[in-house]
Tab-separated table of C-alpha atoms in Angstrom:
chain	number	residue	atom	x	y	z
A	1	UNK	CA	107.687	72.155	105.918
A	2	UNK	CA	107.698	75.237	108.286
A	3	UNK	CA	104.643	76.544	106.608
A	4	UNK	CA	102.806	73.278	106.749
A	5	UNK	CA	103.772	73.073	110.467
A	6	UNK	CA	102.404	76.294	111.519
A	7	UNK	CA	99.107	75.390	109.587
A	8	UNK	CA	98.929	71.993	111.533
A	9	UNK	CA	99.655	73.648	114.825
A	10	UNK	CA	96.782	76.217	114.313
A	11	UNK	CA	94.332	73.839	112.866
A	12	UNK	CA	92.559	73.033	116.022
A	13	UNK	CA	91.848	76.850	116.900
A	14	UNK	CA	90.506	77.264	113.372
A	15	UNK	CA	88.353	74.313	113.565
A	16	UNK	CA	86.873	75.611	116.913
A	17	UNK	CA	86.294	79.052	115.400
A	18	UNK	CA	84.172	77.366	112.408
A	19	UNK	CA	82.258	75.359	114.618
A	20	UNK	CA	81.296	78.162	116.873
A	21	UNK	CA	80.728	80.528	113.809
A	22	UNK	CA	78.177	77.732	112.263
A	23	UNK	CA	76.356	77.411	115.753
A	24	UNK	CA	75.938	81.252	115.803
A	25	UNK	CA	74.579	80.990	112.555
A	26	UNK	CA	71.991	78.292	113.492
A	27	UNK	CA	70.910	80.214	116.536
A	28	UNK	CA	70.319	83.194	114.366
A	29	UNK	CA	68.197	81.263	111.906
A	30	UNK	CA	66.118	79.934	114.753
A	31	UNK	CA	65.157	83.485	115.669
A	32	UNK	CA	62.327	83.639	113.399
A	33	UNK	CA	60.396	80.293	113.921
A	34	UNK	CA	60.494	80.592	117.711
A	35	UNK	CA	60.266	84.417	118.091
A	36	UNK	CA	63.023	84.514	120.316
A	37	UNK	CA	64.763	87.474	119.199
A	38	UNK	CA	66.190	88.331	122.682
A	39	UNK	CA	67.353	84.791	123.290
A	40	UNK	CA	68.997	84.684	119.767
A	41	UNK	CA	70.770	87.815	120.131
A	42	UNK	CA	72.275	86.858	123.423
A	43	UNK	CA	73.287	83.512	122.081
A	44	UNK	CA	75.003	85.018	119.116
A	45	UNK	CA	76.803	87.531	121.323
A	46	UNK	CA	78.074	84.783	123.456
A	47	UNK	CA	79.277	82.824	120.273
A	48	UNK	CA	80.630	86.252	118.984
A	49	UNK	CA	82.672	86.839	122.217
A	50	UNK	CA	83.945	83.180	122.283
A	51	UNK	CA	85.316	83.545	118.789
A	52	UNK	CA	86.625	86.947	119.368
A	53	UNK	CA	88.490	85.742	122.489
A	54	UNK	CA	90.117	82.785	120.646
A	55	UNK	CA	90.973	84.930	117.652
A	56	UNK	CA	92.460	87.788	119.602
A	57	UNK	CA	94.545	85.544	121.903
A	58	UNK	CA	96.096	84.033	118.791
A	59	UNK	CA	96.758	87.448	117.462
A	60	UNK	CA	98.309	88.598	120.718
A	61	UNK	CA	100.653	85.793	120.496
A	62	UNK	CA	101.480	86.857	116.808
A	63	UNK	CA	102.291	90.376	117.992
A	64	UNK	CA	104.637	88.980	120.752
A	65	UNK	CA	106.365	86.741	118.018
A	66	UNK	CA	106.994	89.945	115.876
A	67	UNK	CA	108.430	91.834	118.727
A	68	UNK	CA	110.782	89.034	119.727
A	69	UNK	CA	111.823	88.661	116.167
A	70	UNK	CA	112.341	92.321	115.799
A	71	UNK	CA	114.629	92.306	118.959
A	72	UNK	CA	116.698	89.241	117.574
A	73	UNK	CA	117.108	91.167	114.241
A	74	UNK	CA	118.412	94.362	116.111
A	75	UNK	CA	120.793	92.256	118.335
A	76	UNK	CA	122.309	90.569	115.326
A	77	UNK	CA	122.659	93.925	113.370
A	78	UNK	CA	124.305	95.665	116.501
A	79	UNK	CA	127.101	92.856	116.361
A	80	UNK	CA	127.355	92.820	112.547
A	81	UNK	CA	127.459	96.587	111.609
A	82	UNK	CA	130.633	97.188	113.764
A	83	UNK	CA	132.450	94.136	112.290
A	84	UNK	CA	131.663	95.270	108.773
A	85	UNK	CA	132.582	98.854	109.238
A	86	UNK	CA	136.022	97.710	110.793
A	87	UNK	CA	136.728	95.908	107.741
A	88	UNK	CA	135.611	98.796	105.456
A	89	UNK	CA	138.058	101.065	107.303
A	90	UNK	CA	140.865	98.706	107.027
A	91	UNK	CA	140.223	98.405	103.454
A	92	UNK	CA	140.607	102.181	102.875
A	93	UNK	CA	137.028	103.204	103.376
A	94	UNK	CA	137.436	105.240	106.588
A	95	UNK	CA	134.978	107.993	105.401
A	96	UNK	CA	132.393	105.355	104.397
A	97	UNK	CA	132.681	103.479	107.788
A	98	UNK	CA	132.724	106.788	109.799
A	99	UNK	CA	129.589	108.210	108.063
A	100	UNK	CA	127.648	104.700	107.707
A	101	UNK	CA	128.025	103.401	110.998
A	102	UNK	CA	126.344	106.144	113.139
A	103	UNK	CA	123.548	106.487	110.502
A	104	UNK	CA	122.771	102.931	110.549
A	105	UNK	CA	122.761	102.672	114.137
A	106	UNK	CA	120.398	105.694	114.375
A	107	UNK	CA	118.103	104.396	111.822
A	108	UNK	CA	117.914	101.021	113.472
A	109	UNK	CA	116.910	102.588	116.822
A	110	UNK	CA	114.402	104.662	115.188
A	111	UNK	CA	112.970	101.804	113.016
A	112	UNK	CA	112.590	99.195	115.807
A	113	UNK	CA	111.331	101.866	118.246
A	114	UNK	CA	108.592	102.781	115.835
A	115	UNK	CA	107.745	99.026	114.868
A	116	UNK	CA	107.613	97.944	118.232
A	117	UNK	CA	106.189	100.784	120.161
A	118	UNK	CA	103.813	102.556	117.481
A	119	UNK	CA	103.091	100.193	114.598
A	120	UNK	CA	102.447	96.826	116.284
A	121	UNK	CA	100.361	98.434	119.268
A	122	UNK	CA	98.447	100.473	116.728
A	123	UNK	CA	97.428	97.078	114.937
A	124	UNK	CA	96.434	95.831	118.351
A	125	UNK	CA	94.079	98.850	118.669
A	126	UNK	CA	92.801	98.331	115.230
A	127	UNK	CA	91.899	94.707	116.237
A	128	UNK	CA	90.038	95.999	119.186
A	129	UNK	CA	88.057	98.210	116.963
A	130	UNK	CA	87.299	95.723	114.706
A	131	UNK	CA	85.799	93.433	117.447
A	132	UNK	CA	83.724	96.409	118.640
A	133	UNK	CA	82.708	97.272	115.072
A	134	UNK	CA	81.275	93.844	114.252
A	135	UNK	CA	79.765	93.064	117.714
A	136	UNK	CA	76.677	95.058	117.109
A	137	UNK	CA	74.796	95.831	113.892
A	138	UNK	CA	73.993	99.279	115.105
A	139	UNK	CA	77.177	100.752	116.117
A	140	UNK	CA	79.783	101.180	113.316
A	141	UNK	CA	83.200	102.666	113.277
A	142	UNK	CA	84.359	101.373	109.955
A	143	UNK	CA	85.724	104.717	108.667
A	144	UNK	CA	87.866	105.238	111.817
A	145	UNK	CA	89.266	101.619	111.197
A	146	UNK	CA	90.069	102.692	107.602
A	147	UNK	CA	91.785	105.787	108.489
A	148	UNK	CA	93.956	103.979	111.099
A	149	UNK	CA	94.924	101.503	108.448
A	150	UNK	CA	95.830	104.081	105.893
A	151	UNK	CA	97.733	105.980	108.365
A	152	UNK	CA	99.787	102.777	109.339
A	153	UNK	CA	100.299	101.951	105.639
A	154	UNK	CA	101.609	105.494	104.814
A	155	UNK	CA	103.760	105.713	107.925
A	156	UNK	CA	105.649	102.539	106.943
A	157	UNK	CA	106.018	103.377	103.395
A	158	UNK	CA	107.354	106.933	104.139
A	159	UNK	CA	109.781	105.372	106.850
A	160	UNK	CA	111.087	102.878	104.268
A	161	UNK	CA	111.575	105.711	101.483
A	162	UNK	CA	113.368	107.944	104.053
A	163	UNK	CA	115.550	105.188	105.202
A	164	UNK	CA	116.699	104.240	101.728
A	165	UNK	CA	117.253	107.762	100.611
A	166	UNK	CA	119.460	108.676	103.755
A	167	UNK	CA	121.704	105.660	103.244
A	168	UNK	CA	122.021	106.142	99.593
A	169	UNK	CA	122.970	109.554	99.585
A	170	UNK	CA	125.379	109.398	102.558
A	171	UNK	CA	126.840	106.130	101.542
A	172	UNK	CA	127.559	107.024	97.790
A	173	UNK	CA	129.081	110.398	98.524
A	174	UNK	CA	131.363	109.004	101.397
A	175	UNK	CA	132.301	106.183	98.840
A	176	UNK	CA	133.529	108.765	96.267
A	177	UNK	CA	135.516	110.532	99.047
A	178	UNK	CA	137.289	107.296	99.972
A	179	UNK	CA	138.001	106.639	96.131
A	180	UNK	CA	139.604	109.767	95.615
A	181	UNK	CA	141.549	109.562	98.805
A	182	UNK	CA	142.621	106.102	97.892
A	183	UNK	CA	143.989	107.251	94.511
A	184	UNK	CA	145.815	110.141	96.076
A	185	UNK	CA	147.512	107.733	98.773
A	186	UNK	CA	148.418	105.260	96.030
A	187	UNK	CA	150.059	108.058	93.694
A	188	UNK	CA	151.884	109.531	96.723
A	189	UNK	CA	153.418	106.246	97.683
A	190	UNK	CA	154.135	105.500	94.042
A	191	UNK	CA	156.023	108.946	93.323
A	192	UNK	CA	157.330	109.908	96.677
A	193	UNK	CA	158.653	106.801	98.321
A	194	UNK	CA	162.093	105.963	96.681
A	195	UNK	CA	163.081	102.689	95.105
A	196	UNK	CA	159.947	100.652	96.608
A	197	UNK	CA	157.266	102.971	95.776
A	198	UNK	CA	155.613	100.957	93.202
A	199	UNK	CA	155.937	97.731	95.124
A	200	UNK	CA	154.431	99.353	98.032
A	201	UNK	CA	151.487	100.645	96.314
A	202	UNK	CA	150.730	97.400	94.632
A	203	UNK	CA	150.880	95.794	98.148
A	204	UNK	CA	148.448	98.505	99.493
A	205	UNK	CA	146.135	97.620	96.567
A	206	UNK	CA	146.271	93.879	97.257
A	207	UNK	CA	145.476	94.317	100.795
A	208	UNK	CA	142.492	96.670	100.097
A	209	UNK	CA	141.142	93.999	97.492
A	210	UNK	CA	141.602	91.233	100.149
A	211	UNK	CA	139.547	93.297	102.594
A	212	UNK	CA	136.744	93.825	99.923
A	213	UNK	CA	136.612	90.030	99.585
A	214	UNK	CA	136.331	89.463	103.290
A	215	UNK	CA	133.768	92.335	103.643
A	216	UNK	CA	131.592	90.938	100.810
A	217	UNK	CA	131.789	87.518	102.574
A	218	UNK	CA	130.790	88.732	105.819
A	219	UNK	CA	127.868	90.577	104.174
A	220	UNK	CA	126.603	87.624	102.447
A	221	UNK	CA	126.773	85.612	105.480
A	222	UNK	CA	124.938	88.462	107.527
A	223	UNK	CA	122.136	88.502	104.946
A	224	UNK	CA	121.746	84.621	105.041
A	225	UNK	CA	121.549	84.927	108.912
A	226	UNK	CA	118.977	87.771	108.816
A	227	UNK	CA	116.892	85.492	106.626
A	228	UNK	CA	117.344	82.568	108.754
A	229	UNK	CA	115.956	84.719	111.838
A	230	UNK	CA	112.974	86.021	110.332
A	231	UNK	CA	111.926	83.397	107.747
A	232	UNK	CA	110.185	81.234	110.584
A	233	UNK	CA	108.159	84.024	112.192
A	234	UNK	CA	107.258	85.279	108.678
A	235	UNK	CA	106.016	81.952	107.656
A	236	UNK	CA	103.980	81.668	110.857
A	237	UNK	CA	102.213	84.920	110.174
A	238	UNK	CA	101.473	83.983	106.651
A	239	UNK	CA	100.088	80.625	107.598
A	240	UNK	CA	97.834	82.045	110.228
A	241	UNK	CA	96.497	84.729	107.878
A	242	UNK	CA	95.703	82.104	105.197
A	243	UNK	CA	93.754	80.159	107.906
A	244	UNK	CA	91.674	83.063	109.006
A	245	UNK	CA	90.858	83.850	105.419
A	246	UNK	CA	89.865	80.174	104.844
A	247	UNK	CA	87.813	80.217	107.993
A	248	UNK	CA	85.929	83.339	106.823
A	249	UNK	CA	85.387	81.718	103.512
A	250	UNK	CA	84.041	78.319	104.832
A	251	UNK	CA	81.822	79.808	107.626
A	252	UNK	CA	80.160	82.541	105.388
A	253	UNK	CA	77.403	80.587	103.887
A	254	UNK	CA	76.366	79.183	107.284
A	255	UNK	CA	77.112	82.057	109.875
A	256	UNK	CA	76.122	85.714	110.307
A	257	UNK	CA	77.725	88.424	108.361
A	258	UNK	CA	79.399	90.212	111.451
A	259	UNK	CA	81.429	87.089	112.334
A	260	UNK	CA	82.668	86.631	108.631
A	261	UNK	CA	83.724	90.340	108.703
A	262	UNK	CA	85.434	89.869	111.937
A	263	UNK	CA	87.494	86.955	110.655
A	264	UNK	CA	88.271	88.965	107.496
A	265	UNK	CA	89.619	92.028	109.455
A	266	UNK	CA	91.620	89.687	111.676
A	267	UNK	CA	93.219	88.186	108.745
A	268	UNK	CA	93.943	91.729	107.428
A	269	UNK	CA	95.410	92.796	110.529
A	270	UNK	CA	97.658	89.590	110.646
A	271	UNK	CA	98.699	90.563	107.241
A	272	UNK	CA	99.601	93.920	108.264
A	273	UNK	CA	101.773	92.672	110.935
A	274	UNK	CA	103.476	90.442	108.471
A	275	UNK	CA	104.176	93.420	106.343
A	276	UNK	CA	105.721	95.398	109.480
A	277	UNK	CA	108.004	92.434	110.201
A	278	UNK	CA	108.872	92.215	106.610
A	279	UNK	CA	109.624	95.929	106.442
A	280	UNK	CA	112.066	95.725	109.368
A	281	UNK	CA	113.731	92.573	107.719
A	282	UNK	CA	114.170	94.154	104.384
A	283	UNK	CA	115.528	97.393	105.989
A	284	UNK	CA	118.353	95.420	107.634
A	285	UNK	CA	119.119	93.503	104.560
A	286	UNK	CA	119.214	96.649	102.603
A	287	UNK	CA	121.659	98.114	105.135
A	288	UNK	CA	123.912	95.171	104.842
A	289	UNK	CA	123.841	95.334	101.012
A	290	UNK	CA	124.520	99.099	101.068
A	291	UNK	CA	127.657	98.560	103.087
A	292	UNK	CA	128.780	96.090	100.792
A	293	UNK	CA	127.831	98.057	97.473
A	294	UNK	CA	129.121	101.655	98.381
A	295	UNK	CA	132.329	100.212	99.745
A	296	UNK	CA	133.149	98.524	96.429
A	297	UNK	CA	133.032	101.951	94.660
A	298	UNK	CA	136.424	103.083	96.148
A	299	UNK	CA	138.205	99.855	94.784
A	300	UNK	CA	136.571	100.344	91.433
A	301	UNK	CA	137.861	103.990	91.389
A	302	UNK	CA	141.423	102.978	92.502
């Protein structure tokens, strides 16, 4: 329903773009019979500017939606991580909580800063370059656009790899420290507390097990909340990308190649925005899953 709703809400803009693209193709075909090369070029340029204006305005709204979704995800994570680390520390995972909480906050700040202030503005620049590249048949900057897209792709991939690597190494190393510390405390209570040592050690084990259950429940709820925040914007980006690709396919037989290339480039840029937003959401979900996973290790060791 969300996907089809986004399709319906953007259908009018899509129809306008297709009609103007077909009109531009007709004007280009009239160039030969009437020997009006200059008039046809000016008419095509006007149609191209109108299409670019409609498409870029939709794209700017998409970027604002992506930025707002990233802000919402970050705000939610800033409230979730302290709650989870507190539960982790209460369940005998003090080392894990102390190590992972600063790392997660630092990674969140770096990720959101790069996504909002580097990656999304870079996609806007690529969109502007795409408009310039397809406006004239004599001036081309295709290689520059390809280089910018590859740089964006590699940067996001490296960021995701480094993020997962840092959290994995730090999380699992601190989890084993908590496991050894927990076994030591349990042994000390059992052997050095007279009469009630065994009872106390079992009670401590029961409390730790209860906190693990609570922490996992909070983590699952957090993942579902993250998905509920980002699923609407992601479906919106996906629907608009599909519409632009559909418009390029429908208009291709009847219009100039430059307009088709522009619509295809815009669809690719919208898909890239979708990938950036999905990357941020996946990183946050991995963060919650990592908090749940690594803090279960001390309980298994105990």
